[in-house]
mmCIF file of C-alpha atoms and ligand atoms in Angstrom:
data_model
loop_
_atom_site.group_PDB
_atom_site.id
_atom_site.type_symbol
_atom_site.label_atom_id
_atom_site.label_comp_id
_atom_site.label_asym_id
_atom_site.label_seq_id
_atom_site.Cartn_x
_atom_site.Cartn_y
_atom_site.Cartn_z
ATOM 1 C CA MET A 1 0.000 0.000 0.000
ATOM 2 C CA GLU A 2 1.377 3.385 -1.024
ATOM 3 C CA LYS A 3 0.662 6.218 1.431
ATOM 4 C CA GLN A 4 -1.165 9.327 0.269
ATOM 5 C CA ASN A 5 1.064 12.224 -0.652
ATOM 6 C CA ILE A 6 0.331 14.349 2.406
ATOM 7 C CA ASP A 7 2.581 16.465 4.617
ATOM 8 C CA TRP A 8 1.532 14.460 7.694
ATOM 9 C CA GLY A 9 3.462 16.622 10.126
ATOM 10 C CA SER A 10 1.533 19.768 9.230
ATOM 11 C CA LEU A 11 -1.958 18.250 9.418
ATOM 12 C CA GLY A 12 -4.344 19.990 11.783
ATOM 13 C CA PHE A 13 -7.413 18.593 13.515
ATOM 14 C CA GLY A 14 -9.819 19.031 10.610
ATOM 15 C CA TYR A 15 -11.875 17.018 8.141
ATOM 16 C CA MET A 16 -10.760 15.802 4.768
ATOM 17 C CA PRO A 17 -12.581 13.100 2.818
ATOM 18 C CA THR A 18 -10.673 9.821 2.391
ATOM 19 C CA SER A 19 -11.145 6.884 0.001
ATOM 20 C CA ALA A 20 -14.205 5.297 1.573
ATOM 21 C CA SER A 21 -16.828 5.601 4.275
ATOM 22 C CA TYR A 22 -18.971 2.803 5.677
ATOM 23 C CA VAL A 23 -22.755 2.994 5.525
ATOM 24 C CA SER A 24 -25.596 0.800 6.734
ATOM 25 C CA ASN A 25 -29.296 1.650 6.741
ATOM 26 C CA TYR A 26 -32.014 0.561 9.147
ATOM 27 C CA LYS A 27 -35.418 0.088 7.547
ATOM 28 C CA ASN A 28 -38.485 -2.062 8.270
ATOM 29 C CA GLY A 29 -37.033 -3.085 11.609
ATOM 30 C CA ALA A 30 -33.633 -4.344 10.411
ATOM 31 C CA TRP A 31 -30.113 -3.182 9.531
ATOM 32 C CA ASP A 32 -29.045 -3.953 5.964
ATOM 33 C CA ASP A 33 -25.732 -5.655 5.178
ATOM 34 C CA GLY A 34 -23.793 -2.394 5.055
ATOM 35 C CA ALA A 35 -21.144 -1.471 2.495
ATOM 36 C CA LEU A 36 -18.274 0.859 1.758
ATOM 37 C CA THR A 37 -19.044 3.950 -0.294
ATOM 38 C CA SER A 38 -16.972 6.656 -1.924
ATOM 39 C CA ASP A 39 -19.908 9.057 -1.669
ATOM 40 C CA HIS A 40 -19.068 11.367 1.219
ATOM 41 C CA THR A 41 -22.407 13.143 1.199
ATOM 42 C CA VAL A 42 -25.705 12.176 2.824
ATOM 43 C CA THR A 43 -29.119 12.755 1.256
ATOM 44 C CA ILE A 44 -32.071 12.624 3.636
ATOM 45 C CA SER A 45 -35.574 14.025 4.025
ATOM 46 C CA GLU A 46 -35.769 17.684 4.964
ATOM 47 C CA CYS A 47 -37.908 16.423 7.846
ATOM 48 C CA ALA A 48 -35.459 13.720 9.058
ATOM 49 C CA GLY A 49 -35.510 12.967 12.777
ATOM 50 C CA VAL A 50 -31.914 14.144 13.146
ATOM 51 C CA LEU A 51 -32.682 17.517 11.566
ATOM 52 C CA GLN A 52 -35.834 18.182 13.581
ATOM 53 C CA TYR A 53 -35.208 16.594 16.975
ATOM 54 C CA SER A 54 -31.436 15.937 17.003
ATOM 55 C CA GLN A 55 -31.696 12.180 17.155
ATOM 56 C CA SER A 56 -28.024 11.385 16.694
ATOM 57 C CA VAL A 57 -25.180 9.675 18.533
ATOM 58 C CA PHE A 58 -21.522 9.265 17.650
ATOM 59 C CA GLU A 59 -18.183 7.762 18.610
ATOM 60 C CA GLY A 60 -14.540 8.654 18.129
ATOM 61 C CA LEU A 61 -11.457 6.436 17.947
ATOM 62 C CA LYS A 62 -8.203 6.289 16.022
ATOM 63 C CA ALA A 63 -6.139 4.028 13.804
ATOM 64 C CA TYR A 64 -2.370 4.113 14.201
ATOM 65 C CA GLU A 65 0.619 2.690 12.426
ATOM 66 C CA THR A 66 2.728 0.975 15.077
ATOM 67 C CA VAL A 67 6.510 0.870 15.344
ATOM 68 C CA GLN A 68 6.259 -2.619 13.769
ATOM 69 C CA GLY A 69 4.477 -1.105 10.744
ATOM 70 C CA LYS A 70 1.087 -2.638 11.537
ATOM 71 C CA ILE A 71 -2.170 -0.724 11.357
ATOM 72 C CA VAL A 72 -4.165 -1.038 14.577
ATOM 73 C CA THR A 73 -7.079 0.503 16.430
ATOM 74 C CA PHE A 74 -7.388 0.850 20.180
ATOM 75 C CA ARG A 75 -10.148 -0.980 22.082
ATOM 76 C CA PRO A 76 -12.904 -0.556 19.444
ATOM 77 C CA ASP A 77 -15.073 -3.000 21.420
ATOM 78 C CA LEU A 78 -15.503 -0.307 24.082
ATOM 79 C CA ASN A 79 -16.684 2.212 21.473
ATOM 80 C CA ALA A 80 -19.100 -0.416 20.115
ATOM 81 C CA GLU A 81 -20.537 -0.955 23.552
ATOM 82 C CA ARG A 82 -20.796 2.753 24.343
ATOM 83 C CA MET A 83 -22.528 3.519 21.054
ATOM 84 C CA TYR A 84 -24.939 0.672 21.739
ATOM 85 C CA ASN A 85 -25.834 2.290 25.059
ATOM 86 C CA SER A 86 -26.027 5.773 23.540
ATOM 87 C CA ALA A 87 -28.455 4.576 20.862
ATOM 88 C CA LYS A 88 -30.716 2.858 23.379
ATOM 89 C CA ARG A 89 -30.978 6.021 25.486
ATOM 90 C CA LEU A 90 -32.201 7.985 22.439
ATOM 91 C CA GLU A 91 -34.648 5.245 21.334
ATOM 92 C CA MET A 92 -32.535 4.384 18.301
ATOM 93 C CA PRO A 93 -32.005 0.790 17.130
ATOM 94 C CA PRO A 94 -28.507 -0.080 18.392
ATOM 95 C CA PHE A 95 -26.009 -1.195 15.764
ATOM 96 C CA PRO A 96 -24.802 -4.703 16.710
ATOM 97 C CA LYS A 97 -21.504 -4.515 18.615
ATOM 98 C CA ASP A 98 -19.702 -7.208 16.627
ATOM 99 C CA ARG A 99 -20.742 -5.569 13.375
ATOM 100 C CA PHE A 100 -19.490 -2.219 14.676
ATOM 101 C CA VAL A 101 -16.004 -3.640 15.219
ATOM 102 C CA GLU A 102 -16.054 -5.377 11.829
ATOM 103 C CA ALA A 103 -17.167 -2.165 10.117
ATOM 104 C CA VAL A 104 -14.363 -0.196 11.795
ATOM 105 C CA LYS A 105 -11.842 -2.763 10.533
ATOM 106 C CA GLU A 106 -13.323 -2.746 7.036
ATOM 107 C CA VAL A 107 -13.309 1.027 6.665
ATOM 108 C CA VAL A 108 -9.780 1.413 8.091
ATOM 109 C CA LYS A 109 -8.514 -1.270 5.736
ATOM 110 C CA ALA A 110 -10.099 0.538 2.790
ATOM 111 C CA ASN A 111 -8.332 3.717 3.913
ATOM 112 C CA ASP A 112 -4.981 2.193 4.827
ATOM 113 C CA SER A 113 -3.119 4.651 2.580
ATOM 114 C CA TRP A 114 -4.557 7.445 4.741
ATOM 115 C CA VAL A 115 -3.207 6.062 8.016
ATOM 116 C CA PRO A 116 -0.322 8.400 8.842
ATOM 117 C CA PRO A 117 3.095 6.756 9.084
ATOM 118 C CA TYR A 118 4.582 5.826 12.458
ATOM 119 C CA GLY A 119 6.476 8.689 14.013
ATOM 120 C CA SER A 120 4.624 11.462 12.178
ATOM 121 C CA GLY A 121 2.521 12.234 15.255
ATOM 122 C CA ALA A 122 -0.575 12.107 13.050
ATOM 123 C CA THR A 123 -3.317 9.454 13.200
ATOM 124 C CA LEU A 124 -6.410 8.397 11.286
ATOM 125 C CA TYR A 125 -9.434 9.605 13.212
ATOM 126 C CA ILE A 126 -12.453 7.302 12.942
ATOM 127 C CA ARG A 127 -15.913 8.756 13.455
ATOM 128 C CA PRO A 128 -18.811 6.267 13.660
ATOM 129 C CA TYR A 129 -22.198 7.925 13.940
ATOM 130 C CA MET A 130 -25.878 7.196 13.605
ATOM 131 C CA PHE A 131 -28.901 9.373 13.010
ATOM 132 C CA GLY A 132 -32.664 9.289 12.462
ATOM 133 C CA SER A 133 -33.035 9.518 8.676
ATOM 134 C CA SER A 134 -36.778 9.208 8.078
ATOM 135 C CA ALA A 135 -39.282 12.046 8.319
ATOM 136 C CA VAL A 136 -40.624 12.874 11.788
ATOM 137 C CA ILE A 137 -42.877 15.800 12.562
ATOM 138 C CA GLY A 138 -44.804 14.699 15.652
ATOM 139 C CA VAL A 139 -42.313 14.130 18.463
ATOM 140 C CA LYS A 140 -41.314 10.476 18.354
ATOM 141 C CA PRO A 141 -38.349 8.319 17.351
ATOM 142 C CA ALA A 142 -37.697 8.010 13.596
ATOM 143 C CA ASP A 143 -38.551 4.739 11.822
ATOM 144 C CA GLU A 144 -35.387 4.666 9.721
ATOM 145 C CA TYR A 145 -31.735 5.248 10.621
ATOM 146 C CA GLN A 146 -28.356 5.480 9.010
ATOM 147 C CA PHE A 147 -25.127 4.257 10.603
ATOM 148 C CA ARG A 148 -21.960 5.617 9.016
ATOM 149 C CA ILE A 149 -18.251 5.631 9.685
ATOM 150 C CA LEU A 150 -16.080 8.339 8.208
ATOM 151 C CA THR A 151 -12.329 8.529 8.596
ATOM 152 C CA THR A 152 -10.049 11.531 8.320
ATOM 153 C CA PRO A 153 -6.330 11.947 8.982
ATOM 154 C CA VAL A 154 -5.579 14.347 11.832
ATOM 155 C CA GLY A 155 -2.370 15.916 13.037
ATOM 156 C CA PRO A 156 -0.992 15.803 16.550
ATOM 157 C CA TYR A 157 -3.466 17.602 18.789
ATOM 158 C CA PHE A 158 -0.718 19.748 20.236
ATOM 159 C CA LYS A 159 1.891 20.913 17.773
ATOM 160 C CA GLY A 160 5.274 21.333 19.400
ATOM 161 C CA GLY A 161 4.312 19.507 22.578
ATOM 162 C CA ALA A 162 1.519 19.853 25.069
ATOM 163 C CA LYS A 163 1.586 23.113 27.028
ATOM 164 C CA PRO A 164 -0.610 23.164 30.134
ATOM 165 C CA ILE A 165 -3.901 24.951 29.645
ATOM 166 C CA THR A 166 -6.058 27.125 31.887
ATOM 167 C CA ILE A 167 -9.701 26.125 32.225
ATOM 168 C CA LYS A 168 -12.607 27.774 34.000
ATOM 169 C CA ILE A 169 -15.426 26.521 36.169
ATOM 170 C CA ALA A 170 -18.408 26.714 33.816
ATOM 171 C CA ASP A 171 -21.329 29.092 34.240
ATOM 172 C CA TYR A 172 -23.656 26.691 32.411
ATOM 173 C CA ASP A 173 -24.846 23.146 33.018
ATOM 174 C CA ARG A 174 -23.758 20.320 30.742
ATOM 175 C CA ALA A 175 -25.743 17.350 31.985
ATOM 176 C CA ALA A 176 -28.638 16.847 34.351
ATOM 177 C CA PRO A 177 -28.315 14.048 36.926
ATOM 178 C CA ARG A 178 -30.900 11.944 35.105
ATOM 179 C CA GLY A 179 -30.185 13.346 31.642
ATOM 180 C CA THR A 180 -27.910 12.330 28.777
ATOM 181 C CA GLY A 181 -24.445 13.281 30.062
ATOM 182 C CA HIS A 182 -23.326 9.634 30.098
ATOM 183 C CA ILE A 183 -23.984 9.023 26.398
ATOM 184 C CA LYS A 184 -22.158 10.371 23.357
ATOM 185 C CA ALA A 185 -24.969 12.363 21.776
ATOM 186 C CA GLY A 186 -24.590 15.346 19.483
ATOM 187 C CA LEU A 187 -27.120 17.213 21.585
ATOM 188 C CA ASN A 188 -24.668 17.362 24.516
ATOM 189 C CA TYR A 189 -22.243 19.182 22.257
ATOM 190 C CA ALA A 190 -24.773 21.549 20.660
ATOM 191 C CA MET A 191 -25.618 22.981 24.049
ATOM 192 C CA SER A 192 -21.955 23.309 25.052
ATOM 193 C CA LEU A 193 -21.032 25.529 22.093
ATOM 194 C CA HIS A 194 -22.225 28.797 23.573
ATOM 195 C CA ALA A 195 -20.339 28.098 26.804
ATOM 196 C CA ILE A 196 -17.121 27.219 24.976
ATOM 197 C CA VAL A 197 -17.260 30.267 22.693
ATOM 198 C CA GLU A 198 -17.703 32.485 25.760
ATOM 199 C CA ALA A 199 -14.898 30.721 27.618
ATOM 200 C CA HIS A 200 -12.548 31.193 24.658
ATOM 201 C CA LYS A 201 -13.417 34.911 24.527
ATOM 202 C CA GLN A 202 -12.462 35.129 28.182
ATOM 203 C CA GLY A 203 -9.135 33.438 27.439
ATOM 204 C CA PHE A 204 -9.871 29.954 28.777
ATOM 205 C CA ALA A 205 -9.258 26.743 26.860
ATOM 206 C CA GLU A 206 -12.172 24.745 28.275
ATOM 207 C CA ASN A 207 -15.105 24.711 30.681
ATOM 208 C CA LEU A 208 -14.988 22.441 33.697
ATOM 209 C CA TYR A 209 -18.585 21.634 34.548
ATOM 210 C CA PRO A 210 -19.580 21.104 38.154
ATOM 211 C CA ASP A 211 -22.453 18.710 38.863
ATOM 212 C CA SER A 212 -25.709 20.411 37.859
ATOM 213 C CA LYS A 213 -27.619 19.548 41.007
ATOM 214 C CA THR A 214 -25.358 20.970 43.717
ATOM 215 C CA LEU A 215 -22.653 22.848 41.754
ATOM 216 C CA THR A 216 -20.165 21.595 44.349
ATOM 217 C CA LYS A 217 -18.568 18.558 42.686
ATOM 218 C CA VAL A 218 -16.255 18.170 39.681
ATOM 219 C CA GLU A 219 -17.760 16.471 36.613
ATOM 220 C CA GLU A 220 -15.873 16.892 33.324
ATOM 221 C CA THR A 221 -15.276 19.323 30.465
ATOM 222 C CA GLY A 222 -17.357 19.521 27.289
ATOM 223 C CA GLY A 223 -15.433 16.747 25.574
ATOM 224 C CA ALA A 224 -12.990 15.195 28.011
ATOM 225 C CA ASN A 225 -12.891 13.507 31.410
ATOM 226 C CA ILE A 226 -10.663 15.005 34.099
ATOM 227 C CA ILE A 227 -7.930 13.238 36.070
ATOM 228 C CA PHE A 228 -5.872 14.317 39.068
ATOM 229 C CA ILE A 229 -2.642 13.187 40.682
ATOM 230 C CA LYS A 230 -2.197 13.377 44.441
ATOM 231 C CA GLY A 231 1.062 11.781 45.616
ATOM 232 C CA ASN A 232 0.950 8.180 44.392
ATOM 233 C CA LYS A 233 -2.808 8.360 43.808
ATOM 234 C CA PHE A 234 -4.618 8.629 40.489
ATOM 235 C CA VAL A 235 -7.936 10.291 41.286
ATOM 236 C CA THR A 236 -10.849 10.566 38.899
ATOM 237 C CA VAL A 237 -14.554 11.336 38.951
ATOM 238 C CA LYS A 238 -17.369 8.920 39.681
ATOM 239 C CA SER A 239 -20.665 10.339 38.472
ATOM 240 C CA PRO A 240 -23.683 8.995 36.585
ATOM 241 C CA SER A 241 -23.697 12.067 34.333
ATOM 242 C CA ILE A 242 -20.171 11.949 32.848
ATOM 243 C CA LEU A 243 -19.203 10.165 29.653
ATOM 244 C CA PRO A 244 -17.319 6.910 30.318
ATOM 245 C CA SER A 245 -14.108 7.854 28.481
ATOM 246 C CA VAL A 246 -12.148 4.965 26.991
ATOM 247 C CA THR A 247 -8.944 6.954 27.522
ATOM 248 C CA ARG A 248 -9.729 7.560 31.202
ATOM 249 C CA ARG A 249 -10.602 3.921 31.835
ATOM 250 C CA SER A 250 -7.373 2.867 30.082
ATOM 251 C CA LEU A 251 -5.331 5.358 32.115
ATOM 252 C CA GLU A 252 -6.793 3.962 35.334
ATOM 253 C CA TYR A 253 -5.491 0.534 34.308
ATOM 254 C CA VAL A 254 -2.110 1.932 33.280
ATOM 255 C CA ALA A 255 -1.796 3.841 36.571
ATOM 256 C CA GLU A 256 -2.497 0.719 38.615
ATOM 257 C CA HIS A 257 -0.816 -2.036 36.605
ATOM 258 C CA TYR A 258 2.079 -0.272 34.882
ATOM 259 C CA LEU A 259 2.930 2.549 37.290
ATOM 260 C CA GLY A 260 1.959 0.935 40.603
ATOM 261 C CA MET A 261 -0.354 3.768 41.590
ATOM 262 C CA GLU A 262 -3.436 3.672 43.742
ATOM 263 C CA VAL A 263 -6.580 4.455 41.723
ATOM 264 C CA GLU A 264 -9.569 6.252 43.205
ATOM 265 C CA GLU A 265 -12.783 6.756 41.273
ATOM 266 C CA ARG A 266 -14.979 8.889 43.512
ATOM 267 C CA GLU A 267 -16.818 12.147 44.010
ATOM 268 C CA ILE A 268 -14.449 15.131 43.994
ATOM 269 C CA PRO A 269 -15.634 18.286 45.760
ATOM 270 C CA LEU A 270 -14.518 21.559 44.144
ATOM 271 C CA THR A 271 -12.995 22.463 47.505
ATOM 272 C CA GLU A 272 -10.471 19.631 47.086
ATOM 273 C CA LEU A 273 -8.978 21.073 43.862
ATOM 274 C CA PRO A 274 -6.130 22.986 45.594
ATOM 275 C CA GLU A 275 -4.919 19.710 47.129
ATOM 276 C CA PHE A 276 -3.921 18.035 43.855
ATOM 277 C CA ASP A 277 -0.384 17.962 42.424
ATOM 278 C CA GLU A 278 -1.273 17.533 38.756
ATOM 279 C CA CYS A 279 -4.336 17.697 36.574
ATOM 280 C CA GLY A 280 -5.202 16.660 33.029
ATOM 281 C CA LEU A 281 -8.063 16.264 30.586
ATOM 282 C CA CYS A 282 -8.308 12.966 28.771
ATOM 283 C CA GLY A 283 -9.928 11.803 25.559
ATOM 284 C CA THR A 284 -9.118 10.119 22.278
ATOM 285 C CA ALA A 285 -8.212 13.331 20.426
ATOM 286 C CA ALA A 286 -5.338 14.529 22.633
ATOM 287 C CA VAL A 287 -4.899 11.482 24.939
ATOM 288 C CA ILE A 288 -4.032 13.862 27.850
ATOM 289 C CA SER A 289 -4.046 17.672 27.879
ATOM 290 C CA PRO A 290 -2.249 18.925 30.976
ATOM 291 C CA VAL A 291 -4.115 21.532 33.019
ATOM 292 C CA GLY A 292 -1.959 24.091 34.814
ATOM 293 C CA CYS A 293 -4.649 26.293 36.306
ATOM 294 C CA ILE A 294 -8.374 26.202 37.065
ATOM 295 C CA ASN A 295 -10.105 29.559 37.363
ATOM 296 C CA ASP A 296 -13.104 29.469 39.705
ATOM 297 C CA HIS A 297 -14.782 32.824 39.097
ATOM 298 C CA GLY A 298 -11.609 34.824 39.531
ATOM 299 C CA LYS A 299 -9.999 32.577 42.122
ATOM 300 C CA GLU A 300 -7.010 30.804 40.546
ATOM 301 C CA ILE A 301 -6.162 27.257 41.526
ATOM 302 C CA LYS A 302 -2.620 26.686 40.278
ATOM 303 C CA PHE A 303 -1.213 23.177 40.234
ATOM 304 C CA PRO A 304 2.371 22.699 41.455
ATOM 305 C CA SER A 305 3.261 21.163 38.049
ATOM 306 C CA GLY A 306 3.114 24.702 36.634
ATOM 307 C CA MET A 307 2.344 26.186 33.222
ATOM 308 C CA GLU A 308 5.477 25.166 31.325
ATOM 309 C CA LYS A 309 5.152 21.431 30.846
ATOM 310 C CA MET A 310 3.194 18.324 31.810
ATOM 311 C CA GLY A 311 3.623 17.221 35.403
ATOM 312 C CA PRO A 312 5.968 14.216 35.810
ATOM 313 C CA THR A 313 3.275 11.651 36.621
ATOM 314 C CA ILE A 314 0.911 12.751 33.876
ATOM 315 C CA GLN A 315 3.879 12.619 31.492
ATOM 316 C CA LYS A 316 4.534 9.005 32.548
ATOM 317 C CA LEU A 317 0.882 8.107 32.056
ATOM 318 C CA TYR A 318 0.906 9.762 28.643
ATOM 319 C CA ASP A 319 4.124 8.060 27.558
ATOM 320 C CA THR A 320 2.937 4.652 28.732
ATOM 321 C CA LEU A 321 -0.493 4.806 27.107
ATOM 322 C CA THR A 322 0.798 6.192 23.792
ATOM 323 C CA GLY A 323 3.617 3.622 23.958
ATOM 324 C CA ILE A 324 0.990 0.863 24.230
ATOM 325 C CA GLN A 325 -1.017 2.328 21.353
ATOM 326 C CA MET A 326 2.031 2.649 19.104
ATOM 327 C CA GLY A 327 3.353 -0.830 19.859
ATOM 328 C CA ARG A 328 6.414 0.282 21.851
ATOM 329 C CA ILE A 329 5.112 -1.149 25.119
ATOM 330 C CA GLU A 330 3.323 -4.465 25.516
ATOM 331 C CA ALA A 331 -0.438 -3.978 25.659
ATOM 332 C CA PRO A 332 -2.870 -5.666 28.021
ATOM 333 C CA GLU A 333 -4.772 -8.544 26.424
ATOM 334 C CA GLY A 334 -7.428 -7.355 23.976
ATOM 335 C CA TRP A 335 -6.496 -3.676 23.814
ATOM 336 C CA ILE A 336 -4.928 -3.620 20.353
ATOM 337 C CA CYS A 337 -7.059 -4.562 17.369
ATOM 338 C CA GLU A 338 -4.946 -5.370 14.323
ATOM 339 C CA ILE A 339 -6.375 -4.400 10.968
ATOM 340 C CA GLU A 340 -3.996 -6.225 8.657
HETATM 341 C C1 LIG B 1 -15.855 11.536 23.824
HETATM 342 C C2 LIG B 1 -15.910 12.190 25.145
HETATM 343 C C3 LIG B 1 -14.905 11.987 26.113
HETATM 344 C C4 LIG B 1 -13.662 11.192 25.842
HETATM 345 O O1 LIG B 1 -13.903 9.829 25.635
HETATM 346 P P1 LIG B 1 -12.808 8.910 24.952
HETATM 347 O O2 LIG B 1 -13.496 7.594 24.824
HETATM 348 O O3 LIG B 1 -11.651 8.847 25.863
HETATM 349 O O4 LIG B 1 -12.465 9.534 23.653
HETATM 350 C C5 LIG B 1 -15.075 12.578 27.357
HETATM 351 N N1 LIG B 1 -16.142 13.354 27.640
HETATM 352 C C6 LIG B 1 -17.111 13.574 26.733
HETATM 353 C C7 LIG B 1 -18.262 14.430 27.108
HETATM 354 C C8 LIG B 1 -17.025 13.002 25.467
HETATM 355 O O5 LIG B 1 -17.988 13.237 24.579
#
C-alpha cells in the first residue's frame, strides 16, 4: 500500500474526505448488510428525525501505524458498547456490537493509505455515527436510521508539545443528573457551544462543569474527562452524568498495573482542587491535555506542576499509554485490534 502524498506533520485537527466511508441503513425493523461507499455526502428528508429533533449519537477512535508497521485501532469493542448504550438512550435501534467492530476494521482497511506513518505524530481519526433519517414531525423516534463511519487523517493535537492549559469553572450546566451526560450524543455538544465560545473569549481553553444539582462537585469538560494526581494516587470522577471515556478507563489501568499507583474513582468536591499535584483532561483526540490552572470565578487554583510542561506523573501516564497504542510497550490482552 502506497501512502497518500500528504505532509503528515503539518496536518491539523480538521476534516478531509478519504477513500471510503462505511454505511448501513435501518429500515423495516432491520439493519441492511452495510457497504463501503466513496460518496461522502448524505441525502435525507428535509424532515429527518436528526434535523428536527437531534436524534443522533456518535463515537470517536483512532487508527495508528505501530513501530512494527502494523495498522491497529485501540479498544474498538468499548466504542461499540458505548454507542450501543447511547443509541438505546435515544430510542434508536442499536447497531450490533460485533458488526461495529467489523465495520471499523473494514473502513480502516479501505483507507490504509490514509493512516499516517509511524512517528509522524498524526493518526487516522475514525468517526462512527448514527442518526434518524426518516421524516418525523410529531415528536417520536424516527422509523429509519443510518449508521456511518467516516475517517479523516488528523495531526498531533498539540503541535510542538503539550503546554498546560487554563480552564474555567463553567457558568452553564452540561448534563442533568438523570439526563444524557453519560452518552455520546450530538445534543450534549450543541448545548456546550455557547459556553465554549464564551470561555474562549475570556481566554480559557475549556469549561470544567460542576455537577448540575449541587454545583459543588467536579464532573468533566465539554469533551474530556478530568484526572488528578495526588502523591501516588490517580484520582478521577465517579458520576452517573459523565461520559465513560475509553482513555480515562485505560489510564486507570495503566496507573495501577504499569505505574503501581493507587486508583480512586470517587466524588471530587470543588474544595479539594487545591490539594492536587497535577491535573489533566483525557480523551481520544489529545490522549491527555495537561491543566496548569483552574479559574473558579476569579480565584485561581494553580497546580504545582506549573504552566510550562506536563507534570511528571501525567507525562509518565501519557508516555505509557501512547507507547501501548504505538506498539512500543506491551499492551494488556485485547487492547490492540490489528487491521492487517
Ligand atoms: C468523547 C468524550 C470523552 C472522551 O472519551 P474517549 O473515549 O476517551 O475519547 C469525554 N467526555 C465527553 C463528554 C465526550 O464526549
